[in-house]
Coordinates of C-alpha atoms (C1' of nucleotides) in Angstrom, one line a residue:
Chain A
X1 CA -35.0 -166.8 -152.4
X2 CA -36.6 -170.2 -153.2
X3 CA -38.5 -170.1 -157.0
X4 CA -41.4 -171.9 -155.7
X5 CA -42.3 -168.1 -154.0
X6 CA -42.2 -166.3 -157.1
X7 CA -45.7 -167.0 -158.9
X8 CA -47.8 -165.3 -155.5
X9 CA -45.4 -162.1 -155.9
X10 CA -45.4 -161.9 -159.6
X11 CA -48.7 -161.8 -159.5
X12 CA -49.0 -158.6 -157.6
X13 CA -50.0 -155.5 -159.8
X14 CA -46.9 -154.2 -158.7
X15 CA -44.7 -156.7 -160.4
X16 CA -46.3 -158.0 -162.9
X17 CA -45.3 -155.8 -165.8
X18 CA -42.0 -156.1 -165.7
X19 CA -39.6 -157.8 -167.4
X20 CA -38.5 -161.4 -166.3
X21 CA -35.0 -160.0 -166.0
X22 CA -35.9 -156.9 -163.7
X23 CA -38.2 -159.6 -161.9
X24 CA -35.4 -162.3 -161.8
X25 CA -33.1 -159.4 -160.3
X26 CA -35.3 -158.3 -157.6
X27 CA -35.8 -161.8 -156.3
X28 CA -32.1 -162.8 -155.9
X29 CA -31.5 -160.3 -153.7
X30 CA -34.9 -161.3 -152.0
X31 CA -35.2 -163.8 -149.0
X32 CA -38.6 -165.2 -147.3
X33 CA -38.8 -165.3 -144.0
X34 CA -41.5 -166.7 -141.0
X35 CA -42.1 -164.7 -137.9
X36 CA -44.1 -165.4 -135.0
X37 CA -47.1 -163.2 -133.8
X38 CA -46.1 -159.6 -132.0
X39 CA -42.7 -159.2 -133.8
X40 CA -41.4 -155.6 -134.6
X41 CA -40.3 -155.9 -138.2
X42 CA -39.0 -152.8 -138.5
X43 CA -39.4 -149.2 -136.5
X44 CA -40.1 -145.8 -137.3
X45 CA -37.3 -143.9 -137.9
X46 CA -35.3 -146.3 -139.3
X47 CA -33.8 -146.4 -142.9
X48 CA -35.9 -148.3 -145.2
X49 CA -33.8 -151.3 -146.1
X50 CA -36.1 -153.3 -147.1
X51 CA -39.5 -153.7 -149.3
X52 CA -42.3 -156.3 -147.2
X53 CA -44.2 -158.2 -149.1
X54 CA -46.8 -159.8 -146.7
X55 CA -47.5 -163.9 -148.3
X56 CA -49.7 -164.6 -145.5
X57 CA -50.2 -163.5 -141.8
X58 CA -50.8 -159.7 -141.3
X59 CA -49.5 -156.7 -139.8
X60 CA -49.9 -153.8 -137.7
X61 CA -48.7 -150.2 -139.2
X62 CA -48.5 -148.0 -136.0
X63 CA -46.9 -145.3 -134.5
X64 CA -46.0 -143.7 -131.6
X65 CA -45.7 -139.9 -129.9
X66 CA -44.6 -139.3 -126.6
X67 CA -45.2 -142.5 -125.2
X68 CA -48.5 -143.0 -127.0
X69 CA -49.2 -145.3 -129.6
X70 CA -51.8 -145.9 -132.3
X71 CA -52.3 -147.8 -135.4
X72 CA -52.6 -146.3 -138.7
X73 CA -53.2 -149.7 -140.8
X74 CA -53.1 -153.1 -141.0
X75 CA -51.6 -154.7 -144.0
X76 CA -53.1 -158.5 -145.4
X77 CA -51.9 -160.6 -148.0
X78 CA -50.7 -160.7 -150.4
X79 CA -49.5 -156.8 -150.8
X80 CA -46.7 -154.7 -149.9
X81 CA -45.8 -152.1 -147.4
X82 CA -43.5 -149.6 -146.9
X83 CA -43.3 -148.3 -150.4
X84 CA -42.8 -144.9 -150.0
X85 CA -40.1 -145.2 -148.0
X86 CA -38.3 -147.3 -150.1
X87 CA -38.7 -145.4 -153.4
X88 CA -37.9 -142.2 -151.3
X89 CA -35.0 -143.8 -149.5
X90 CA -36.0 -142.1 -146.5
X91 CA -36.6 -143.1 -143.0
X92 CA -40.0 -145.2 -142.2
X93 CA -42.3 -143.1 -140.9
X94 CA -44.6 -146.1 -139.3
X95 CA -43.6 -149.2 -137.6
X96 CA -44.7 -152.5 -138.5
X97 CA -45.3 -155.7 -136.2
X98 CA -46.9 -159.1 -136.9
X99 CA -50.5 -159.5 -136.2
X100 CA -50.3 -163.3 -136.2
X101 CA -47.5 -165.8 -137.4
X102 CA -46.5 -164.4 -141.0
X103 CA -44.6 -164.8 -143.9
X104 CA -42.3 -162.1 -145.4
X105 CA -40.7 -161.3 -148.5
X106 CA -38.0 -158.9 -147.8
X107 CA -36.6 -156.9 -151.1
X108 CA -33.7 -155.0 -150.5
X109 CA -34.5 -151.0 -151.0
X110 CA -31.7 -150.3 -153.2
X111 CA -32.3 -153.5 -155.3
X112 CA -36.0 -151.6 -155.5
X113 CA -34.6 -148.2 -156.8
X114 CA -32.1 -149.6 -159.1
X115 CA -34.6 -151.3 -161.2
X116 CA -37.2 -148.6 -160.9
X117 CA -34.6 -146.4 -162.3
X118 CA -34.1 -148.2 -165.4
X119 CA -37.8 -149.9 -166.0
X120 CA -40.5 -147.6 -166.8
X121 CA -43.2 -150.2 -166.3
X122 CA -42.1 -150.9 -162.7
X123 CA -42.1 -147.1 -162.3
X124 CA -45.7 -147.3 -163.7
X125 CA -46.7 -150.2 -161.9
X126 CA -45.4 -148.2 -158.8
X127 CA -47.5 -145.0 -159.7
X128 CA -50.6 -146.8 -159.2
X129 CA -49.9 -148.5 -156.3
X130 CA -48.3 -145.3 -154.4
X131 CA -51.5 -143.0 -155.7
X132 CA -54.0 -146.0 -154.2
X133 CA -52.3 -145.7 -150.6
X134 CA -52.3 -141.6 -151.1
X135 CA -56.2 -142.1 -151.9
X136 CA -57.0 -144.1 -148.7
X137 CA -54.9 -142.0 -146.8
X138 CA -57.1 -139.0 -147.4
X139 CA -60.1 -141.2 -146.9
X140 CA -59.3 -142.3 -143.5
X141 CA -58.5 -138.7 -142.6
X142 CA -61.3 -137.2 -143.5
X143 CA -63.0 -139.7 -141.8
X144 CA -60.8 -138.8 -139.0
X145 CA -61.9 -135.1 -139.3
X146 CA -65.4 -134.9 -140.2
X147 CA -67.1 -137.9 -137.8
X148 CA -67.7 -138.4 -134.8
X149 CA -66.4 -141.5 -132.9
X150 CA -69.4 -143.5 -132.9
X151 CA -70.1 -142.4 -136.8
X152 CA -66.9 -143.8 -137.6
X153 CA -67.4 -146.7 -136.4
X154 CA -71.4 -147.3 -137.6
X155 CA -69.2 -146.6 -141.1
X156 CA -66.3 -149.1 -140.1
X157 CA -68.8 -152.2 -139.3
X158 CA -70.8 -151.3 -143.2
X159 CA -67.2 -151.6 -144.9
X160 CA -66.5 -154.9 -143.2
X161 CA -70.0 -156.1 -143.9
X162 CA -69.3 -155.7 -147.0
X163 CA -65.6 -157.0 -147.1
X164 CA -66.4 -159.9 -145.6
X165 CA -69.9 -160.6 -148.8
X166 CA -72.4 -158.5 -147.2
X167 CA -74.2 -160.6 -144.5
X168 CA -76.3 -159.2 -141.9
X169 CA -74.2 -161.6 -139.6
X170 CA -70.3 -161.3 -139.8
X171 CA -66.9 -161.5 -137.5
X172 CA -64.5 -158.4 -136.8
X173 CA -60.7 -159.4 -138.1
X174 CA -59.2 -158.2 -135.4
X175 CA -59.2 -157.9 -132.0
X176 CA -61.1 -154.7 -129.8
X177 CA -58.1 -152.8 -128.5
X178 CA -57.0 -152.6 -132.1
X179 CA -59.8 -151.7 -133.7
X180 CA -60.6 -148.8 -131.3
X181 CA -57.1 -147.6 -131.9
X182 CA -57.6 -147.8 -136.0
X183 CA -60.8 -146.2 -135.0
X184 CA -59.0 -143.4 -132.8
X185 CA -60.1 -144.1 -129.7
X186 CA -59.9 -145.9 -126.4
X187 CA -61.1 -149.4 -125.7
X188 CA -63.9 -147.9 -122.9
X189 CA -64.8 -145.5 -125.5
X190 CA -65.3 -148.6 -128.1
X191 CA -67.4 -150.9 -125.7
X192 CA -69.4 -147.6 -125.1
X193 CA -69.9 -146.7 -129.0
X194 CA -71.0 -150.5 -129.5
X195 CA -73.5 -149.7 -127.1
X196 CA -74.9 -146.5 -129.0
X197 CA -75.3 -148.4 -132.0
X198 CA -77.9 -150.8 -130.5
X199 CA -80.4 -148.4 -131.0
X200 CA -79.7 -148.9 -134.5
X201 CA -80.1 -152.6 -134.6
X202 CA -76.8 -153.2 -134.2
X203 CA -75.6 -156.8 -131.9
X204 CA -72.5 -157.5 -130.2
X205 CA -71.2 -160.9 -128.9
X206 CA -67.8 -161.2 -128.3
X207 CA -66.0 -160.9 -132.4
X208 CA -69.5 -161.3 -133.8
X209 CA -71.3 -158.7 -135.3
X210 CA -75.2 -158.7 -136.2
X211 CA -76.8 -155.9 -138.0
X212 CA -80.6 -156.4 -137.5
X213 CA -81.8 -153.3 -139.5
X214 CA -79.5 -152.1 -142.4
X215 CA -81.5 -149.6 -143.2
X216 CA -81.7 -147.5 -140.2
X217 CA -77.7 -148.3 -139.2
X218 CA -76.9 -146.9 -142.8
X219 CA -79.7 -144.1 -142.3
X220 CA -77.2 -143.3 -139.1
X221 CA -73.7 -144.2 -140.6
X222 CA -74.5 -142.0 -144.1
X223 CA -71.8 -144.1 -145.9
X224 CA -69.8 -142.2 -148.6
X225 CA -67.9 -143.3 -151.3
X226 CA -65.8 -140.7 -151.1
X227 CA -64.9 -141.6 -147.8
X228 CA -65.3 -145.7 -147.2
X229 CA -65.2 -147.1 -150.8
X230 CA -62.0 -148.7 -150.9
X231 CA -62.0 -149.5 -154.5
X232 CA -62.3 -145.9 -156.3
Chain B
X1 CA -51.1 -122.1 -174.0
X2 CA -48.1 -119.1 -174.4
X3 CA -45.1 -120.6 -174.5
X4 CA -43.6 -117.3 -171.7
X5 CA -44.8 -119.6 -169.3
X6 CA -43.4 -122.5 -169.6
X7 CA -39.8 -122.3 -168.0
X8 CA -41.7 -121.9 -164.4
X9 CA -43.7 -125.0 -165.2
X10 CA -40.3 -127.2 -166.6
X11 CA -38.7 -126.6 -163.2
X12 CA -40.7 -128.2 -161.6
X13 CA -39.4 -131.7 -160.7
X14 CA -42.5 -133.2 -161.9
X15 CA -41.5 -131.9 -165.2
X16 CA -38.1 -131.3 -165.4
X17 CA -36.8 -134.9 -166.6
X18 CA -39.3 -135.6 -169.2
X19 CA -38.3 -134.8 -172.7
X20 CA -39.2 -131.3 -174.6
X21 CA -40.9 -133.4 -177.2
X22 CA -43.1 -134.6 -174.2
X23 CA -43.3 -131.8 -172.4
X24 CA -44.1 -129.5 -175.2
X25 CA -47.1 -132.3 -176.3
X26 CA -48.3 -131.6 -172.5
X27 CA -48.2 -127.7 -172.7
X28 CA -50.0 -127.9 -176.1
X29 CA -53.8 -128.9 -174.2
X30 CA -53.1 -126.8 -171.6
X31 CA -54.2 -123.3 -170.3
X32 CA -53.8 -121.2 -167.9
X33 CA -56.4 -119.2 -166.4
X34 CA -56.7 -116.2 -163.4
X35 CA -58.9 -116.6 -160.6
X36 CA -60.4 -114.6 -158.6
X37 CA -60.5 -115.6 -154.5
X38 CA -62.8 -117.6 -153.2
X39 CA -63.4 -119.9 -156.5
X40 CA -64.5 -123.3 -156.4
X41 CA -62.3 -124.5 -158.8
X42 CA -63.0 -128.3 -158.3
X43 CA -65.8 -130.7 -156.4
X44 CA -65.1 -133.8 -154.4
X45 CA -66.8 -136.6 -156.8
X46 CA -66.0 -135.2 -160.3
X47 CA -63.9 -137.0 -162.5
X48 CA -60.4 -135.8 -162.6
X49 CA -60.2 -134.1 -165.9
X50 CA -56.9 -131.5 -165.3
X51 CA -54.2 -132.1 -163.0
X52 CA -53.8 -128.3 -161.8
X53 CA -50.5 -126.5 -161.3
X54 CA -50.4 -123.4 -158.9
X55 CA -48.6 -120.1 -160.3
X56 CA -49.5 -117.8 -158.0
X57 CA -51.7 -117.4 -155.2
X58 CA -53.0 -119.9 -152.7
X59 CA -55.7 -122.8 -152.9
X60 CA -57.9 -124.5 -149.9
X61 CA -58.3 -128.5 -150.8
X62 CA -61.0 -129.3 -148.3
X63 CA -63.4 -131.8 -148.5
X64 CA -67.4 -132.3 -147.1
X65 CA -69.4 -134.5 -145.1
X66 CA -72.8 -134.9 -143.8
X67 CA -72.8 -131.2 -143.3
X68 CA -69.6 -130.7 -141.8
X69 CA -66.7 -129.2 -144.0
X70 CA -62.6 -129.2 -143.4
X71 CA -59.6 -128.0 -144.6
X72 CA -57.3 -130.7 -145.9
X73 CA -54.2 -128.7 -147.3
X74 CA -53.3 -125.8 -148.5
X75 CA -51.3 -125.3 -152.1
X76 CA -48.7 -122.9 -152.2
X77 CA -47.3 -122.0 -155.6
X78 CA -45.1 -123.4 -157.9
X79 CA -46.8 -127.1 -157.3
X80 CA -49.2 -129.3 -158.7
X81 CA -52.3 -130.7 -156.7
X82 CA -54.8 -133.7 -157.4
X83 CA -52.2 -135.8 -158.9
X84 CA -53.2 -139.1 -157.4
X85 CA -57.0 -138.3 -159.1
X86 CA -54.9 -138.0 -162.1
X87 CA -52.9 -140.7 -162.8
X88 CA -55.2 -143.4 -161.5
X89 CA -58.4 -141.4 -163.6
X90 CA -60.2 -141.5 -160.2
X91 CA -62.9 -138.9 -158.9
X92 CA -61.6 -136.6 -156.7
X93 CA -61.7 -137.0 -153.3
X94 CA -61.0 -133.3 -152.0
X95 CA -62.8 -129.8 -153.1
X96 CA -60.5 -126.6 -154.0
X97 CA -60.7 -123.1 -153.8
X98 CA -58.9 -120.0 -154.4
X99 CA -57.7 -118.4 -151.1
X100 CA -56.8 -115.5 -152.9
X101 CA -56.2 -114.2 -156.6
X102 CA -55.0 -117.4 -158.2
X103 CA -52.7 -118.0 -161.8
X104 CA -53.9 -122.0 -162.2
X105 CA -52.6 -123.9 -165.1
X106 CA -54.6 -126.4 -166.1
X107 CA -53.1 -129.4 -168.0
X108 CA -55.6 -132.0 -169.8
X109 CA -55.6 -135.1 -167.5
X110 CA -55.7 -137.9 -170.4
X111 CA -52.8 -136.0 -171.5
X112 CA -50.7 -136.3 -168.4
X113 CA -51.9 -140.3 -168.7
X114 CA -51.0 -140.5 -172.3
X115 CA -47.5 -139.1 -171.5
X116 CA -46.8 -140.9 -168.3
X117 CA -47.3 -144.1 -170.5
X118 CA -44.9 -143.4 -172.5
X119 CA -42.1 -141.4 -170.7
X120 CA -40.5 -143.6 -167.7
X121 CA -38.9 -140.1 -166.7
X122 CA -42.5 -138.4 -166.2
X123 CA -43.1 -141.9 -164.1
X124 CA -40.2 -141.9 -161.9
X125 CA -40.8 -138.1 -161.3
X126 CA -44.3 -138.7 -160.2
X127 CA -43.3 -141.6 -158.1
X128 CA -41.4 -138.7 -156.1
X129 CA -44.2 -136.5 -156.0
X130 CA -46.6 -138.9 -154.9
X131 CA -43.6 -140.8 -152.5
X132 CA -43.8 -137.2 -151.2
X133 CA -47.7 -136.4 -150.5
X134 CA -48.1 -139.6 -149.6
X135 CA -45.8 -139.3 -146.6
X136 CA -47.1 -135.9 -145.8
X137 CA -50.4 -137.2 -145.5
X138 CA -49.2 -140.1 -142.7
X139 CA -47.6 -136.8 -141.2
X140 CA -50.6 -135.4 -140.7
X141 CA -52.5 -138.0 -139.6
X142 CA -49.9 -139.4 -136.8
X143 CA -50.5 -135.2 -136.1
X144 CA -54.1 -135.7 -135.6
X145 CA -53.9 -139.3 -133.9
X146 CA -51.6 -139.0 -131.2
X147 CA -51.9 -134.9 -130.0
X148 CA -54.4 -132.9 -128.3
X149 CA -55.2 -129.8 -129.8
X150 CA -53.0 -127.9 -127.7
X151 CA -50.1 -129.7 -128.9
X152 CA -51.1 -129.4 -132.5
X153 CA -50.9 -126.1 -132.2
X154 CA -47.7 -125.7 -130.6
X155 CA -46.5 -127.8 -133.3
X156 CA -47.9 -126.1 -136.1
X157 CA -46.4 -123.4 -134.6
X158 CA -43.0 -124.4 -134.3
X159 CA -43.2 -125.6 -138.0
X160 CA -44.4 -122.3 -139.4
X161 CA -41.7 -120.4 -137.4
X162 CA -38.7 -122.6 -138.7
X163 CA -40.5 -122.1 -142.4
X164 CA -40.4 -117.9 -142.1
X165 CA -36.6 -118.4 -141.0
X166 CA -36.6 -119.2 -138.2
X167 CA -37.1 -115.7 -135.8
X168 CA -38.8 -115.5 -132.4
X169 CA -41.4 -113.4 -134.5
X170 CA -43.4 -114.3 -137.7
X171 CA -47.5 -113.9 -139.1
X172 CA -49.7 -116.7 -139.7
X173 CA -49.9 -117.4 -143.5
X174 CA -54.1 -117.5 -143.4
X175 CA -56.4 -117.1 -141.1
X176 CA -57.4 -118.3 -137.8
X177 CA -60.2 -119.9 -139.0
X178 CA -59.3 -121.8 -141.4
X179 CA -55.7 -122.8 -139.2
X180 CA -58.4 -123.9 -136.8
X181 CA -59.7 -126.5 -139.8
X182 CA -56.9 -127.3 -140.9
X183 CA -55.9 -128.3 -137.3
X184 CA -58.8 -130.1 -136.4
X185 CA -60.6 -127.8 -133.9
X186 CA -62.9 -125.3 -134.3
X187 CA -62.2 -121.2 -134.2
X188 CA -63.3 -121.0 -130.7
X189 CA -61.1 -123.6 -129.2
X190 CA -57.8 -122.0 -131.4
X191 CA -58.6 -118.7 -129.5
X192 CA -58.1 -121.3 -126.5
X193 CA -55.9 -122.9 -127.3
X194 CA -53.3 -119.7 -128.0
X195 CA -54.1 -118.9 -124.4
X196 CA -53.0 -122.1 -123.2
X197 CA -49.8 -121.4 -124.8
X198 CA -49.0 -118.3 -123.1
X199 CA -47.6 -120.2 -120.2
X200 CA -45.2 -121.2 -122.5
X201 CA -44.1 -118.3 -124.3
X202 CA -46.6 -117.7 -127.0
X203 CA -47.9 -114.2 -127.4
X204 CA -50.3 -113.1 -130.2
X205 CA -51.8 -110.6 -131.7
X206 CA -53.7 -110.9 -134.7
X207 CA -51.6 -112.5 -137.2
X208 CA -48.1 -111.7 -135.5
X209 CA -47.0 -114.2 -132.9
X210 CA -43.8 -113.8 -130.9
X211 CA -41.9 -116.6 -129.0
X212 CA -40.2 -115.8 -126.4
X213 CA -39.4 -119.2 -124.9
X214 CA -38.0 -121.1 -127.3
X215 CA -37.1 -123.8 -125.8
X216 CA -40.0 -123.4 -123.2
X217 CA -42.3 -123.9 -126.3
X218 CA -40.3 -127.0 -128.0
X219 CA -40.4 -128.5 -123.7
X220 CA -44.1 -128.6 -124.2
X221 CA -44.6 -129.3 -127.7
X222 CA -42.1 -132.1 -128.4
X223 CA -41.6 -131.4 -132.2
X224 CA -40.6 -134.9 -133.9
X225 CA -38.9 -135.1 -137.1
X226 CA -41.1 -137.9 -137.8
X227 CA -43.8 -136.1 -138.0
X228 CA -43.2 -132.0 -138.6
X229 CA -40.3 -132.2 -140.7
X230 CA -41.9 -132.2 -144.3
X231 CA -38.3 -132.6 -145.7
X232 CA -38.2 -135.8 -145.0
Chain C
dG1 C1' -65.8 -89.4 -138.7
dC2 C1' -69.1 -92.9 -138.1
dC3 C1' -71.5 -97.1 -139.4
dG4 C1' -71.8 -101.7 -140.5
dC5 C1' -69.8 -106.0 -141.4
dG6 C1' -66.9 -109.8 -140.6
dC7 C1' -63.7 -112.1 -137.8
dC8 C1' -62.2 -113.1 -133.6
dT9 C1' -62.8 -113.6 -128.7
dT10 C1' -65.1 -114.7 -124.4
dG11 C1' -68.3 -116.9 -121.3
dA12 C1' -71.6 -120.3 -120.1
dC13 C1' -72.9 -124.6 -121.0
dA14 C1' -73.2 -129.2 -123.3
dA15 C1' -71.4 -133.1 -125.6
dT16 C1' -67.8 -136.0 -126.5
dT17 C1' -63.9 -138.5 -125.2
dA18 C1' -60.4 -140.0 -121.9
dT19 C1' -58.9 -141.8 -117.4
dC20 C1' -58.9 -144.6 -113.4
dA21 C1' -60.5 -148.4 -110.9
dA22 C1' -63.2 -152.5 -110.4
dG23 C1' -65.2 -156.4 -112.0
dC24 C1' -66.6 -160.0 -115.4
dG25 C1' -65.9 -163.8 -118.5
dC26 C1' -63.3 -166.7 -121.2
dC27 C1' -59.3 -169.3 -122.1
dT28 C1' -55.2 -171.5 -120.9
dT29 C1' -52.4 -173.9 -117.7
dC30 C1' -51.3 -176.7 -114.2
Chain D
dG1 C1' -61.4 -178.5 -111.8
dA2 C1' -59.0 -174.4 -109.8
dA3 C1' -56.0 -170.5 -110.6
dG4 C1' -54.4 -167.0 -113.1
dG5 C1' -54.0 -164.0 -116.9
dC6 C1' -55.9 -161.2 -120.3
dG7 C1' -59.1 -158.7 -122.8
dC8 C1' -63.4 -156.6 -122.5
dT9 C1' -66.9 -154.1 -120.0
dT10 C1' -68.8 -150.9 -116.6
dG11 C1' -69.2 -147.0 -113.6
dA12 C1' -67.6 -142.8 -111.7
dT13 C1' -65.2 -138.9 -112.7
dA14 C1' -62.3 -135.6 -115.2
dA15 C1' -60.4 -133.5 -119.3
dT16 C1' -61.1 -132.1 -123.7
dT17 C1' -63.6 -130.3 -127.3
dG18 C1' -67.8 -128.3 -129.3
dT19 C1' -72.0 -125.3 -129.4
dC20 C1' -74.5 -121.2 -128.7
dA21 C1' -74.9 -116.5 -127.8
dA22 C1' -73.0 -112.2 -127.0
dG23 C1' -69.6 -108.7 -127.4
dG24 C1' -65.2 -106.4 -129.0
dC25 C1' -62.2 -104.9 -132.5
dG26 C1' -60.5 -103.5 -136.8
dC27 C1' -61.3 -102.2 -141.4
dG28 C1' -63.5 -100.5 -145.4
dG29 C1' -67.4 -97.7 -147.2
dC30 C1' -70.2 -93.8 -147.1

DNA sequence: GCCGCGCCTTGACAATTATCAAGCGCCTTC
DNA sequence: GAAGGCGCTTGATAATTGTCAAGGCGCGGC
């Protein structure tokens, strides 16, 4: 793998407090690689061969069951995926496409675990970033468990607000179908649930997203860290 | 606390690696302490000050919103639970309780830290443990996701059969109520639910249930590594 | 034994969510 | 600019799941 690449990666918390050497051996195993939109990278099931790292781009974390499918997360730059299964050496339990075009740093597994088993600060780095996925795990299933399909969404549309600075006015990142199936639901049952948040000021057009009364959406949504704050 | 009590604790792989300087420093701030059933033991919100070990009995991690209440997990003894809290010194995000008459050990959170900074063994082993919950939890979630009720059941099912050993007949570890939590429905539509499955085999009464169509059972329910076997 | 309590079950009904089938609107392509 | 494709929406309907109220059953206490 090219040295121009390494600055972006050694920059992620999980890297950057290890050694140059462990760094240096990671990466000469590593190669970067572009893929075009709606490409499996890897399927459930499979052993994990590799550590993703996404540089740009983004991808869909899904799954299916009996010939249904939904997706569990969607990874952006610049972070990693499929941790668990690498440090575990067990089988991915998700699949993973591309969103859009992307770029992909590919670290071989066993590359991973060799230096993890002989650089505590790796394994540390490691600890914080597999406890962080664990946390928003829980989060979205109790959000799974305890709302209702149109509470989950009223909550869904105050977390992006606030991703994307906190404007009254902002743009969903991804497409409907997707979002009703991050959401747990059907596409008709989406378009219907944007519907039952008018009454709460909320507007629609197309991507765009206008919420007219804060107060009485959040009044509706009852927002909880717990649940929807990504950072704790 | 007494030293009598320590070999259970070392076994554990969370503990076994680290060294008996390290592991003795640990055991020195910590207690343990009986509980009777139904004991709050710990709040969704409240800093994570013990990382709690299980000695005996059972405990209920569920968590509360707007209301509503559900069962996330249940602990069985010997493990540890609220690691991820732990280690990243975040509030936690789930509530526990005693099911029954409980032995808890509780170990000082900033000591588990202070240790983990220094002993790349405790690291690696908590990489496991996390690699571990943090897979269980996408379990449950592709669970919840992509099955009806019905076949969250016969699932659940299935999975509690192979873990009493695997015979036509076993008992339910809890009760129905909170299986119905921890499945996602509510008491009324279990008691449905188990009647739906008599087409297939299932008979119940009370705690006992009897299958008498394996493979009937395992037709309908479609048991996927992937997602029931916590093994892996 | 009998009572009372708690849990589970059952039935009737309501709410939520999914499915199926059109139809609309936008964008691309030719 | 017309045609076609695709994603989104809408309506009608069905399936699933939840709610409320009542009743049964078992178990411990008196």
């Amino acid at each position: 793998m090219p040295e121009a690449q390494y600055p972006e990666i050694r920059t992620l918390a999980l890297f950057s407090g290890m050694t140059d050497a462990h760094f240096e051996a990671l990466m000469r195993g590593a190669y970067v690689q572009n893929f075009p939109p709606q490409i499996d990278l890897i399927s459930e099931g499979e052993p994990s061969d590799f550590l993703h790292v996404v540089l740009s781009g983004s991808i869909d974390l899904y799954s299916e069951w009996n010939g249904r499918e939904t997706s569990m997360a969607t990874v952006l730059p610049i972070s990693t995926f499929i941790l668990a299964a690498t440090v575990r050496n067990a089988p991915y339990l998700m699949s993973a496409r591309t969103l859009e075009k992307s770029r992909i740093v590919l670290i071989p597994s066993q590359d991973v675990r060799a230096i993890f088993d002989v650089d505590g600060n790796f394994a540390r780095a490691i600890v914080g970033e597999l406890g962080q996925c664990y946390r928003a795990v829980i989060k979205a299933q109790k959000d799974l468990k305890l709302r209702s399909s149109l509470e989950r969404l009223a909550n869904y549309l105050l977390r992006q607000q606030k991703r994307a600075g906190g404007a009254a006015d902002f743009d969903l990142m991804f497409e409907k179908r997707r979002l009703a199936s991050v959401l747990g639901m059907t596409p008709e049952n989406l378009s219907r649930a944007f519907k039952g948040l008018q009454p709460y000021g909320v507007a629609v057009n197309g991507t765009h997203i206008s919420i007219r009364d804060q107060q009485d959406l959040e009044r509706f949504a009852r927002p909880n860290p717990l649940i929807d704050d990504h950072a704790i």
